[in-house]
XYZ file of C-alpha atoms in Angstrom:
256
model
C 48.426 -24.319 -24.861
C 45.974 -26.929 -23.508
C 46.662 -25.614 -20.004
C 45.893 -22.038 -21.056
C 42.686 -23.109 -22.792
C 41.627 -25.103 -19.750
C 42.303 -22.097 -17.474
C 40.242 -19.851 -19.740
C 37.348 -22.343 -19.714
C 37.492 -22.598 -15.918
C 37.543 -18.803 -15.639
C 34.557 -18.450 -17.974
C 32.679 -21.150 -16.058
C 33.317 -19.505 -12.687
C 32.398 -16.119 -14.153
C 29.110 -17.502 -15.462
C 28.285 -19.205 -12.167
C 29.110 -16.090 -10.134
C 26.916 -13.734 -12.130
C 23.998 -16.099 -12.791
C 23.314 -16.830 -9.126
C 20.898 -14.788 -7.068
C 22.538 -12.781 -4.278
C 21.196 -10.659 -1.447
C 21.916 -7.030 -2.215
C 22.074 -4.484 0.593
C 20.998 -1.043 -0.479
C 20.328 2.479 0.687
C 18.005 5.148 -0.673
C 18.956 8.812 -0.428
C 16.426 11.630 -0.676
C 15.851 15.137 0.625
C 12.552 13.962 2.111
C 11.242 10.901 3.963
C 13.072 7.654 3.039
C 11.038 5.153 5.069
C 8.483 2.742 3.526
C 9.712 3.185 -0.053
C 8.684 0.161 -2.137
C 11.598 -1.795 -3.623
C 10.325 -4.277 -6.221
C 12.419 -6.813 -8.132
C 10.134 -7.052 -11.164
C 12.150 -9.871 -12.732
C 12.242 -12.174 -9.687
C 8.842 -10.965 -8.399
C 10.050 -10.223 -4.877
C 9.685 -6.995 -2.939
C 10.579 -5.229 0.271
C 10.399 -1.732 1.798
C 13.029 0.595 3.234
C 13.478 1.215 6.959
C 13.596 4.652 8.612
C 17.194 5.122 7.388
C 16.355 4.243 3.783
C 18.088 0.858 4.046
C 16.828 -2.390 2.505
C 17.857 -5.892 1.425
C 16.545 -7.730 -1.639
C 17.452 -10.832 -3.674
C 18.597 -10.160 -7.236
C 20.583 -11.561 -10.154
C 22.497 -9.939 -12.978
C 20.221 -7.911 -15.311
C 17.224 -8.060 -12.959
C 15.003 -4.963 -13.059
C 14.435 -3.248 -9.712
C 11.807 -0.520 -9.307
C 11.789 2.085 -6.524
C 8.538 3.925 -5.887
C 6.525 5.807 -3.283
C 3.816 8.460 -3.257
C 6.382 11.142 -2.362
C 9.035 10.227 -4.960
C 9.381 9.931 -8.697
C 9.551 6.228 -9.714
C 13.020 4.966 -10.609
C 14.050 1.803 -12.478
C 17.491 0.205 -12.080
C 18.966 -2.776 -13.938
C 21.317 -4.863 -11.779
C 24.851 -4.735 -13.196
C 28.039 -6.715 -12.510
C 29.304 -4.336 -9.820
C 26.064 -4.632 -7.842
C 26.291 -8.424 -7.936
C 30.009 -8.449 -7.134
C 29.862 -6.006 -4.207
C 26.291 -6.958 -3.205
C 25.483 -3.300 -2.653
C 23.527 -0.508 -4.292
C 22.903 3.158 -3.524
C 20.020 5.040 -5.129
C 19.068 8.730 -5.067
C 15.378 9.517 -5.503
C 13.831 12.818 -6.517
C 10.774 14.291 -4.839
C 7.479 13.925 -6.692
C 6.210 17.455 -7.334
C 2.628 17.854 -8.534
C 2.375 21.338 -9.984
C -1.030 22.972 -10.386
C -1.890 25.973 -12.495
C -1.916 29.103 -10.364
C -5.446 30.292 -9.659
C -6.165 33.270 -7.431
C -9.704 33.581 -6.128
C -10.627 36.403 -3.780
C -8.107 37.645 -1.265
C -4.549 36.320 -1.158
C -3.767 34.511 2.115
C -0.287 34.661 3.570
C -0.365 31.477 5.657
C -0.131 33.497 8.869
C -3.359 32.571 10.681
C -3.680 35.748 12.776
C -2.947 37.982 9.798
C -5.313 36.129 7.454
C -8.198 36.238 9.955
C -7.935 40.044 10.073
C -7.988 40.251 6.256
C -11.054 38.034 5.757
C -14.370 39.853 5.634
C -17.631 38.405 6.909
C -18.924 36.953 10.147
C -17.561 33.673 11.471
C -20.075 30.794 11.366
C -21.864 30.015 14.631
C -21.153 26.629 16.166
C -22.695 24.715 19.050
C -20.177 26.168 21.539
C -21.410 29.718 20.809
C -24.961 28.899 21.899
C -24.050 26.599 24.776
C -25.109 23.317 23.120
C -22.890 20.242 23.689
C -21.646 18.781 20.418
C -19.780 15.759 19.036
C -16.378 16.438 17.484
C -15.273 12.882 16.690
C -15.392 10.955 13.407
C -18.872 11.158 11.791
C -20.688 7.815 11.929
C -21.827 6.113 8.736
C -25.528 5.616 8.067
C -25.275 1.935 9.022
C -23.433 2.793 12.265
C -26.139 5.329 13.182
C -28.859 2.768 12.506
C -27.019 0.155 14.565
C -26.680 2.625 17.456
C -30.418 3.324 17.323
C -31.231 -0.379 17.178
C -29.063 -1.271 20.190
C -29.496 1.783 22.447
C -32.887 3.173 21.504
C -31.177 6.462 20.487
C -32.268 8.148 23.694
C -35.894 6.989 23.598
C -37.639 4.317 25.642
C -35.249 1.332 25.428
C -37.834 -0.990 23.848
C -36.202 -0.877 20.397
C -33.135 -2.967 21.354
C -35.352 -5.815 22.572
C -37.613 -5.792 19.501
C -34.673 -5.494 17.124
C -32.821 -8.372 18.787
C -35.925 -10.580 18.449
C -36.527 -9.653 14.803
C -32.874 -10.075 13.770
C -32.509 -6.447 12.652
C -29.602 -5.826 15.039
C -27.649 -8.771 13.596
C -28.364 -7.581 10.067
C -27.123 -4.056 10.879
C -23.959 -5.406 12.533
C -23.191 -7.420 9.398
C -23.777 -4.345 7.253
C -21.337 -2.290 9.345
C -18.700 -5.047 8.984
C -19.224 -5.188 5.219
C -18.825 -1.417 4.941
C -15.627 -1.595 7.011
C -14.212 -4.292 4.698
C -15.210 -2.352 1.600
C -13.599 0.882 2.865
C -10.373 -0.907 3.864
C -10.237 -2.773 0.548
C -10.697 0.415 -1.478
C -8.003 2.163 0.585
C -5.486 -0.660 -0.018
C -6.364 -0.821 -3.716
C -5.823 2.908 -4.195
C -2.550 2.916 -2.251
C -0.800 -0.327 -3.243
C -2.324 -1.773 -6.425
C 0.081 -0.040 -8.833
C 3.211 -1.326 -7.067
C 1.717 -4.762 -6.344
C 0.750 -5.514 -9.948
C 4.206 -4.489 -11.184
C 5.585 -7.726 -9.762
C 2.332 -9.718 -9.792
C 0.801 -9.292 -13.273
C -2.947 -9.684 -13.682
C -5.397 -8.868 -16.461
C -6.958 -5.424 -15.970
C -10.466 -6.892 -16.014
C -9.598 -9.184 -13.054
C -7.913 -6.682 -10.730
C -11.105 -5.490 -9.023
C -12.272 -9.100 -8.629
C -8.911 -9.945 -7.016
C -9.326 -7.268 -4.345
C -12.849 -8.471 -3.529
C -11.372 -11.983 -3.290
C -8.901 -10.635 -0.708
C -11.611 -8.781 1.225
C -13.691 -11.983 1.467
C -10.922 -13.688 3.448
C -11.954 -14.100 7.099
C -8.536 -12.754 8.183
C -8.640 -9.683 5.906
C -9.355 -7.197 8.722
C -6.895 -8.898 11.079
C -3.930 -8.789 8.670
C -4.642 -5.511 6.877
C -6.267 -3.047 9.290
C -3.756 -0.657 10.906
C -0.843 -2.689 9.499
C 2.255 -1.549 7.579
C 2.299 -1.635 3.774
C 4.907 -4.397 3.946
C 2.627 -6.731 5.949
C -0.330 -5.918 3.694
C 1.759 -6.706 0.588
C 2.696 -10.078 2.089
C -1.020 -10.819 2.626
C -1.821 -9.741 -0.957
C 0.992 -11.948 -2.293
C -0.435 -14.952 -0.402
C -3.935 -14.278 -1.769
C -2.526 -13.746 -5.272
C -1.176 -17.319 -5.317
C -4.583 -18.650 -4.226
C -6.375 -16.490 -6.795
C -4.152 -17.678 -9.655
C -4.662 -21.315 -8.610
C -8.446 -20.758 -8.681
C -8.185 -19.299 -12.170
C -6.284 -22.395 -13.362
C -8.865 -24.738 -11.823
C -11.648 -22.797 -13.574
C -9.787 -22.930 -16.874
C -9.185 -19.185 -17.168
């Protein structure tokens, strides 16, 4: 009897150790649409990753951890890690497409989607553009007001090139350059906030009143443009995670 009891205790101990430890789980996401760059967030352990172009990912997890799968194209899905996932260190998840249905509104003529057919069915004259009257035009990205002012200050905007000299002496050119940089940071920050804030704050909780202040804190970093402009969501999330730790430390030092 003592031997049996000892064996049971050893078994229970090993069982507890096995399922309490964090393991690396390999997973795969299946979907009828794009499976790359889906956010995989372990809300319990506060770690995250994203899927590759095959929908594959790896993430650390323990028994009963909550893992959230989300992307703009898919319906969010929450999974609780069970014993089989820990034992086999594998998980397979099927995601459904996010469908945003709008009330049907028909205004004017019904278009078929066939460009040649729809052009014939639309009444009215086509608008005149600069090509019709032989005037050269610009078809690139429209410049912001600050960018137009900076161009005028540095090139003279086609007039006698005295403006660049006067503006350089007065400091106006430097001021306009700083304004353009600030607008670039603001636009990038707002883009990241709109795209990633929901997923980021799932695993990095922050009071609602402080969230906007946090993103301005990130944008003030001298490396913000370097690490966030034209980078993948995964790299941006790593940067945000790093700034989150700094932000929380600042809050503690200020007694908040």
